[in-house]
Amino acid sequence: MTMGRHVSVGQAPDLLTEYFGLTGVSHADLARAVGVSNPTMTNYLGGHRKPRDLIRRKIAAATRGHVPVPSWESPEDLAQIRAVKRLRKAP
């Protein structure tokens, strides 16, 4: 992925920024808590990368649900996930 490009992310970067403002927790502190580097957390905040599922769950836990796992998915991603689930249920 080329730096400077945004991936299709949902509301998670905005929710993280809001969380930092509400709690005073720094993004370096959260990065340490979930086991990623500071530059990686910066990429998540900037919408340049999406975390793996395990890290999404760790972020959700560390923020006490303020940044839920599904918030990393864009509306388009969520629509595709729902479509695949419907196809799997079809007889």
Tab-separated table of N, CA, C and O in Angstrom:
chain	number	residue	atom	x	y	z
A	1	MET	N	0.849	-1.175	0.000
A	1	MET	CA	0.000	0.000	0.000
A	1	MET	C	0.892	1.234	0.000
A	1	MET	O	1.863	1.306	0.723
A	2	THR	N	0.564	2.197	-0.782
A	2	THR	CA	1.329	3.420	-0.880
A	2	THR	C	0.981	4.335	0.282
A	2	THR	O	-0.179	4.549	0.591
A	3	MET	N	2.003	4.863	0.939
A	3	MET	CA	1.751	5.798	2.037
A	3	MET	C	1.078	7.045	1.475
A	3	MET	O	1.328	7.441	0.348
A	4	GLY	N	0.237	7.640	2.285
A	4	GLY	CA	-0.485	8.815	1.837
A	4	GLY	C	-1.862	8.483	1.301
A	4	GLY	O	-2.710	9.346	1.230
A	5	ARG	N	-2.070	7.234	0.905
A	5	ARG	CA	-3.391	6.812	0.432
A	5	ARG	C	-4.207	6.360	1.622
A	5	ARG	O	-3.692	5.815	2.573
A	6	HIS	N	-5.484	6.569	1.518
A	6	HIS	CA	-6.382	6.108	2.564
A	6	HIS	C	-7.015	4.799	2.136
A	6	HIS	O	-7.360	4.621	0.975
A	7	VAL	N	-7.157	3.891	3.092
A	7	VAL	CA	-7.913	2.678	2.827
A	7	VAL	C	-9.354	2.986	3.198
A	7	VAL	O	-9.648	3.983	3.835
A	8	SER	N	-10.243	2.119	2.799
A	8	SER	CA	-11.652	2.331	3.095
A	8	SER	C	-11.930	1.882	4.529
A	8	SER	O	-12.078	0.700	4.798
A	9	VAL	N	-11.921	2.838	5.435
A	9	VAL	CA	-12.201	2.531	6.833
A	9	VAL	C	-13.497	3.202	7.239
A	9	VAL	O	-13.929	4.168	6.631
A	10	GLY	N	-14.078	2.685	8.263
A	10	GLY	CA	-15.314	3.258	8.790
A	10	GLY	C	-15.019	4.422	9.716
A	10	GLY	O	-14.122	5.226	9.474
A	11	GLN	N	-15.720	4.446	10.812
A	11	GLN	CA	-15.636	5.560	11.759
A	11	GLN	C	-14.522	5.410	12.783
A	11	GLN	O	-14.310	6.308	13.589
A	12	ALA	N	-13.803	4.315	12.772
A	12	ALA	CA	-12.822	4.039	13.816
A	12	ALA	C	-11.792	5.153	14.028
A	12	ALA	O	-11.550	5.529	15.181
A	13	PRO	N	-11.162	5.697	12.987
A	13	PRO	CA	-10.191	6.768	13.247
A	13	PRO	C	-10.807	7.963	13.981
A	13	PRO	O	-10.199	8.505	14.912
A	14	ASP	N	-12.015	8.338	13.600
A	14	ASP	CA	-12.683	9.453	14.293
A	14	ASP	C	-13.020	9.080	15.734
A	14	ASP	O	-12.894	9.901	16.644
A	15	LEU	N	-13.452	7.839	15.940
A	15	LEU	CA	-13.771	7.389	17.292
A	15	LEU	C	-12.523	7.333	18.165
A	15	LEU	O	-12.580	7.661	19.356
A	16	LEU	N	-11.396	6.927	17.582
A	16	LEU	CA	-10.143	6.927	18.338
A	16	LEU	C	-9.756	8.342	18.751
A	16	LEU	O	-9.386	8.586	19.904
A	17	THR	N	-9.839	9.265	17.805
A	17	THR	CA	-9.512	10.663	18.109
A	17	THR	C	-10.415	11.189	19.217
A	17	THR	O	-9.953	11.859	20.158
A	18	GLU	N	-11.699	10.881	19.132
A	18	GLU	CA	-12.649	11.290	20.169
A	18	GLU	C	-12.269	10.664	21.518
A	18	GLU	O	-12.276	11.346	22.544
A	19	TYR	N	-11.928	9.390	21.502
A	19	TYR	CA	-11.533	8.688	22.730
A	19	TYR	C	-10.324	9.367	23.373
A	19	TYR	O	-10.306	9.599	24.579
A	20	PHE	N	-9.317	9.699	22.575
A	20	PHE	CA	-8.134	10.352	23.123
A	20	PHE	C	-8.497	11.688	23.760
A	20	PHE	O	-8.001	12.025	24.837
A	21	GLY	N	-9.373	12.439	23.115
A	21	GLY	CA	-9.790	13.730	23.668
A	21	GLY	C	-10.590	13.606	24.951
A	21	GLY	O	-10.437	14.410	25.874
A	22	LEU	N	-11.429	12.596	25.024
A	22	LEU	CA	-12.270	12.405	26.212
A	22	LEU	C	-11.503	11.863	27.403
A	22	LEU	O	-11.821	12.186	28.548
A	23	THR	N	-10.511	11.025	27.142
A	23	THR	CA	-9.845	10.312	28.236
A	23	THR	C	-8.469	10.844	28.594
A	23	THR	O	-7.966	10.572	29.678
A	24	GLY	N	-7.842	11.565	27.677
A	24	GLY	CA	-6.475	12.016	27.915
A	24	GLY	C	-5.432	10.935	27.653
A	24	GLY	O	-4.239	11.169	27.831
A	25	VAL	N	-5.874	9.758	27.233
A	25	VAL	CA	-4.944	8.691	26.870
A	25	VAL	C	-4.252	9.104	25.568
A	25	VAL	O	-4.898	9.635	24.670
A	26	SER	N	-2.955	8.894	25.489
A	26	SER	CA	-2.239	9.234	24.255
A	26	SER	C	-2.280	8.065	23.283
A	26	SER	O	-2.490	6.925	23.693
A	27	HIS	N	-2.061	8.363	22.011
A	27	HIS	CA	-2.065	7.255	21.066
A	27	HIS	C	-0.858	6.357	21.289
A	27	HIS	O	-0.908	5.162	21.038
A	28	ALA	N	0.231	6.887	21.849
A	28	ALA	CA	1.386	6.056	22.196
A	28	ALA	C	1.016	5.070	23.315
A	28	ALA	O	1.417	3.904	23.282
A	29	ASP	N	0.241	5.553	24.294
A	29	ASP	CA	-0.205	4.669	25.387
A	29	ASP	C	-1.092	3.550	24.859
A	29	ASP	O	-0.944	2.393	25.249
A	30	LEU	N	-2.024	3.895	23.963
A	30	LEU	CA	-2.907	2.875	23.407
A	30	LEU	C	-2.117	1.901	22.538
A	30	LEU	O	-2.348	0.692	22.592
A	31	ALA	N	-1.172	2.417	21.760
A	31	ALA	CA	-0.340	1.545	20.926
A	31	ALA	C	0.371	0.510	21.799
A	31	ALA	O	0.348	-0.689	21.492
A	32	ARG	N	0.947	0.973	22.890
A	32	ARG	CA	1.633	0.066	23.818
A	32	ARG	C	0.660	-0.952	24.396
A	32	ARG	O	0.957	-2.139	24.471
A	33	ALA	N	-0.532	-0.496	24.767
A	33	ALA	CA	-1.527	-1.372	25.403
A	33	ALA	C	-2.010	-2.488	24.471
A	33	ALA	O	-2.331	-3.579	24.937
A	34	VAL	N	-2.063	-2.203	23.171
A	34	VAL	CA	-2.570	-3.218	22.237
A	34	VAL	C	-1.449	-3.940	21.491
A	34	VAL	O	-1.720	-4.833	20.695
A	35	GLY	N	-0.198	-3.547	21.751
A	35	GLY	CA	0.929	-4.271	21.177
A	35	GLY	C	1.323	-3.901	19.765
A	35	GLY	O	1.772	-4.752	19.004
A	36	VAL	N	1.140	-2.625	19.411
A	36	VAL	CA	1.604	-2.164	18.102
A	36	VAL	C	2.560	-0.997	18.304
A	36	VAL	O	2.612	-0.393	19.379
A	37	SER	N	3.307	-0.678	17.265
A	37	SER	CA	4.234	0.451	17.360
A	37	SER	C	3.474	1.771	17.254
A	37	SER	O	2.343	1.830	16.770
A	38	ASN	N	4.137	2.814	17.691
A	38	ASN	CA	3.561	4.158	17.598
A	38	ASN	C	3.274	4.540	16.137
A	38	ASN	O	2.189	5.042	15.838
A	39	PRO	N	4.216	4.292	15.194
A	39	PRO	CA	3.919	4.608	13.786
A	39	PRO	C	2.718	3.810	13.247
A	39	PRO	O	1.940	4.332	12.442
A	40	THR	N	2.566	2.570	13.685
A	40	THR	CA	1.417	1.780	13.233
A	40	THR	C	0.120	2.399	13.731
A	40	THR	O	-0.844	2.529	12.959
A	41	MET	N	0.085	2.814	14.990
A	41	MET	CA	-1.121	3.463	15.524
A	41	MET	C	-1.396	4.750	14.758
A	41	MET	O	-2.552	5.065	14.449
A	42	THR	N	-0.353	5.481	14.408
A	42	THR	CA	-0.523	6.706	13.617
A	42	THR	C	-1.154	6.386	12.262
A	42	THR	O	-2.024	7.118	11.787
A	43	ASN	N	-0.729	5.271	11.656
A	43	ASN	CA	-1.327	4.866	10.380
A	43	ASN	C	-2.799	4.495	10.543
A	43	ASN	O	-3.612	4.780	9.662
A	44	TYR	N	-3.161	3.863	11.654
A	44	TYR	CA	-4.572	3.559	11.913
A	44	TYR	C	-5.367	4.862	12.045
A	44	TYR	O	-6.445	5.002	11.482
A	45	LEU	N	-4.822	5.804	12.801
A	45	LEU	CA	-5.509	7.086	13.021
A	45	LEU	C	-5.684	7.871	11.736
A	45	LEU	O	-6.686	8.558	11.549
A	46	GLY	N	-4.699	7.773	10.853
A	46	GLY	CA	-4.759	8.517	9.593
A	46	GLY	C	-5.560	7.823	8.508
A	46	GLY	O	-5.731	8.370	7.428
A	47	GLY	N	-6.045	6.611	8.792
A	47	GLY	CA	-6.804	5.884	7.779
A	47	GLY	C	-5.928	5.270	6.706
A	47	GLY	O	-6.413	4.927	5.632
A	48	HIS	N	-4.629	5.123	6.995
A	48	HIS	CA	-3.709	4.548	6.017
A	48	HIS	C	-3.651	3.028	6.101
A	48	HIS	O	-3.205	2.387	5.164
A	49	ARG	N	-4.068	2.489	7.237
A	49	ARG	CA	-4.070	1.040	7.450
A	49	ARG	C	-5.252	0.663	8.319
A	49	ARG	O	-5.703	1.461	9.138
A	50	LYS	N	-5.705	-0.575	8.144
A	50	LYS	CA	-6.707	-1.147	9.045
A	50	LYS	C	-6.005	-2.200	9.887
A	50	LYS	O	-5.219	-2.985	9.365
A	51	PRO	N	-6.293	-2.227	11.173
A	51	PRO	CA	-5.671	-3.263	11.999
A	51	PRO	C	-6.261	-4.642	11.717
A	51	PRO	O	-7.402	-4.762	11.266
A	52	ARG	N	-5.447	-5.672	11.987
A	52	ARG	CA	-5.942	-7.046	11.907
A	52	ARG	C	-7.044	-7.212	12.948
A	52	ARG	O	-7.166	-6.438	13.882
A	53	ASP	N	-7.828	-8.269	12.810
A	53	ASP	CA	-8.959	-8.497	13.703
A	53	ASP	C	-8.536	-8.569	15.166
A	53	ASP	O	-9.196	-8.001	16.034
A	54	LEU	N	-7.439	-9.255	15.461
A	54	LEU	CA	-6.973	-9.363	16.840
A	54	LEU	C	-6.703	-7.983	17.432
A	54	LEU	O	-7.103	-7.684	18.562
A	55	ILE	N	-6.059	-7.117	16.671
A	55	ILE	CA	-5.751	-5.763	17.154
A	55	ILE	C	-7.041	-4.953	17.279
A	55	ILE	O	-7.202	-4.175	18.225
A	56	ARG	N	-7.985	-5.140	16.371
A	56	ARG	CA	-9.281	-4.442	16.491
A	56	ARG	C	-9.957	-4.819	17.802
A	56	ARG	O	-10.511	-3.960	18.489
A	57	ARG	N	-9.894	-6.100	18.141
A	57	ARG	CA	-10.512	-6.548	19.401
A	57	ARG	C	-9.769	-5.977	20.605
A	57	ARG	O	-10.392	-5.586	21.592
A	58	LYS	N	-8.449	-5.906	20.518
A	58	LYS	CA	-7.673	-5.318	21.616
A	58	LYS	C	-7.987	-3.828	21.772
A	58	LYS	O	-8.087	-3.325	22.890
A	59	ILE	N	-8.135	-3.125	20.643
A	59	ILE	CA	-8.487	-1.699	20.702
A	59	ILE	C	-9.875	-1.534	21.319
A	59	ILE	O	-10.086	-0.672	22.175
A	60	ALA	N	-10.818	-2.362	20.903
A	60	ALA	CA	-12.173	-2.290	21.465
A	60	ALA	C	-12.134	-2.514	22.972
A	60	ALA	O	-12.789	-1.793	23.736
A	61	ALA	N	-11.353	-3.484	23.423
A	61	ALA	CA	-11.259	-3.767	24.856
A	61	ALA	C	-10.560	-2.632	25.597
A	61	ALA	O	-11.026	-2.189	26.654
A	62	ALA	N	-9.456	-2.147	25.038
A	62	ALA	CA	-8.687	-1.092	25.701
A	62	ALA	C	-9.473	0.214	25.798
A	62	ALA	O	-9.289	0.979	26.756
A	63	THR	N	-10.351	0.467	24.825
A	63	THR	CA	-11.154	1.699	24.841
A	63	THR	C	-12.514	1.466	25.503
A	63	THR	O	-13.375	2.328	25.463
A	64	ARG	N	-12.670	0.285	26.087
A	64	ARG	CA	-13.920	-0.103	26.759
A	64	ARG	C	-15.128	0.068	25.832
A	64	ARG	O	-16.171	0.586	26.221
A	65	GLY	N	-14.932	-0.350	24.582
A	65	GLY	CA	-16.025	-0.341	23.613
A	65	GLY	C	-16.243	0.968	22.881
A	65	GLY	O	-17.121	1.055	22.020
A	66	HIS	N	-15.451	1.978	23.187
A	66	HIS	CA	-15.636	3.262	22.492
A	66	HIS	C	-15.317	3.128	20.999
A	66	HIS	O	-15.887	3.854	20.180
A	67	VAL	N	-14.407	2.216	20.668
A	67	VAL	CA	-14.052	1.957	19.269
A	67	VAL	C	-14.365	0.484	19.007
A	67	VAL	O	-13.496	-0.372	19.088
A	68	PRO	N	-15.628	0.169	18.695
A	68	PRO	CA	-16.009	-1.232	18.511
A	68	PRO	C	-15.378	-1.842	17.251
A	68	PRO	O	-15.027	-1.128	16.303
A	69	VAL	N	-15.237	-3.142	17.271
A	69	VAL	CA	-14.610	-3.856	16.156
A	69	VAL	C	-15.242	-3.495	14.812
A	69	VAL	O	-14.513	-3.188	13.852
A	70	PRO	N	-16.577	-3.493	14.658
A	70	PRO	CA	-17.162	-3.192	13.342
A	70	PRO	C	-16.911	-1.765	12.843
A	70	PRO	O	-17.086	-1.489	11.658
A	71	SER	N	-16.478	-0.864	13.731
A	71	SER	CA	-16.282	0.530	13.308
A	71	SER	C	-15.124	0.693	12.329
A	71	SER	O	-14.978	1.750	11.717
A	72	TRP	N	-14.314	-0.338	12.155
A	72	TRP	CA	-13.213	-0.274	11.188
A	72	TRP	C	-13.680	-0.532	9.763
A	72	TRP	O	-12.931	-0.294	8.817
A	73	GLU	N	-14.879	-1.032	9.594
A	73	GLU	CA	-15.377	-1.363	8.259
A	73	GLU	C	-16.157	-0.186	7.673
A	73	GLU	O	-16.945	0.448	8.363
A	74	SER	N	-15.940	0.058	6.397
A	74	SER	CA	-16.695	1.105	5.709
A	74	SER	C	-18.105	0.589	5.437
A	74	SER	O	-18.350	-0.619	5.481
A	75	PRO	N	-19.043	1.479	5.140
A	75	PRO	CA	-20.393	1.022	4.783
A	75	PRO	C	-20.384	0.035	3.618
A	75	PRO	O	-21.150	-0.920	3.602
A	76	GLU	N	-19.485	0.238	2.655
A	76	GLU	CA	-19.395	-0.675	1.515
A	76	GLU	C	-18.931	-2.057	1.966
A	76	GLU	O	-19.452	-3.077	1.515
A	77	ASP	N	-17.934	-2.086	2.857
A	77	ASP	CA	-17.442	-3.361	3.385
A	77	ASP	C	-18.549	-4.098	4.125
A	77	ASP	O	-18.726	-5.304	3.968
A	78	LEU	N	-19.297	-3.358	4.959
A	78	LEU	CA	-20.376	-3.983	5.729
A	78	LEU	C	-21.461	-4.532	4.814
A	78	LEU	O	-22.007	-5.612	5.065
A	79	ALA	N	-21.759	-3.824	3.725
A	79	ALA	CA	-22.755	-4.307	2.767
A	79	ALA	C	-22.277	-5.601	2.101
A	79	ALA	O	-23.062	-6.535	1.924
A	80	GLN	N	-21.011	-5.669	1.767
A	80	GLN	CA	-20.465	-6.887	1.172
A	80	GLN	C	-20.499	-8.052	2.158
A	80	GLN	O	-20.817	-9.178	1.787
A	81	ILE	N	-20.182	-7.794	3.398
A	81	ILE	CA	-20.221	-8.843	4.427
A	81	ILE	C	-21.637	-9.378	4.575
A	81	ILE	O	-21.856	-10.588	4.628
A	82	ARG	N	-22.613	-8.469	4.608
A	82	ARG	CA	-24.016	-8.901	4.724
A	82	ARG	C	-24.434	-9.725	3.506
A	82	ARG	O	-25.130	-10.736	3.636
A	83	ALA	N	-24.002	-9.318	2.324
A	83	ALA	CA	-24.359	-10.047	1.097
A	83	ALA	C	-23.781	-11.455	1.111
A	83	ALA	O	-24.462	-12.423	0.753
A	84	VAL	N	-22.553	-11.590	1.555
A	84	VAL	CA	-21.927	-12.912	1.625
A	84	VAL	C	-22.659	-13.785	2.646
A	84	VAL	O	-22.920	-14.962	2.387
A	85	LYS	N	-23.023	-13.209	3.777
A	85	LYS	CA	-23.756	-13.976	4.788
A	85	LYS	C	-25.095	-14.444	4.249
A	85	LYS	O	-25.528	-15.572	4.517
A	86	ARG	N	-25.773	-13.574	3.485
A	86	ARG	CA	-27.071	-13.984	2.886
A	86	ARG	C	-26.873	-15.129	1.919
A	86	ARG	O	-27.662	-16.063	1.871
A	87	LEU	N	-25.828	-15.059	1.111
A	87	LEU	CA	-25.547	-16.134	0.141
A	87	LEU	C	-25.254	-17.446	0.839
A	87	LEU	O	-25.667	-18.507	0.376
A	88	ARG	N	-24.565	-17.382	1.949
A	88	ARG	CA	-24.245	-18.602	2.694
A	88	ARG	C	-25.491	-19.245	3.293
A	88	ARG	O	-25.522	-20.446	3.478
A	89	LYS	N	-26.492	-18.433	3.599
A	89	LYS	CA	-27.723	-18.951	4.192
A	89	LYS	C	-28.676	-19.478	3.131
A	89	LYS	O	-29.595	-20.228	3.443
A	90	ALA	N	-28.485	-19.064	1.891
A	90	ALA	CA	-29.396	-19.464	0.812
A	90	ALA	C	-29.342	-20.988	0.610
A	90	ALA	O	-28.263	-21.574	0.703
A	91	PRO	N	-30.528	-21.593	0.342
A	91	PRO	CA	-30.541	-23.064	0.160
A	91	PRO	C	-29.839	-23.508	-1.109
A	91	PRO	O	-29.611	-22.896	-2.025
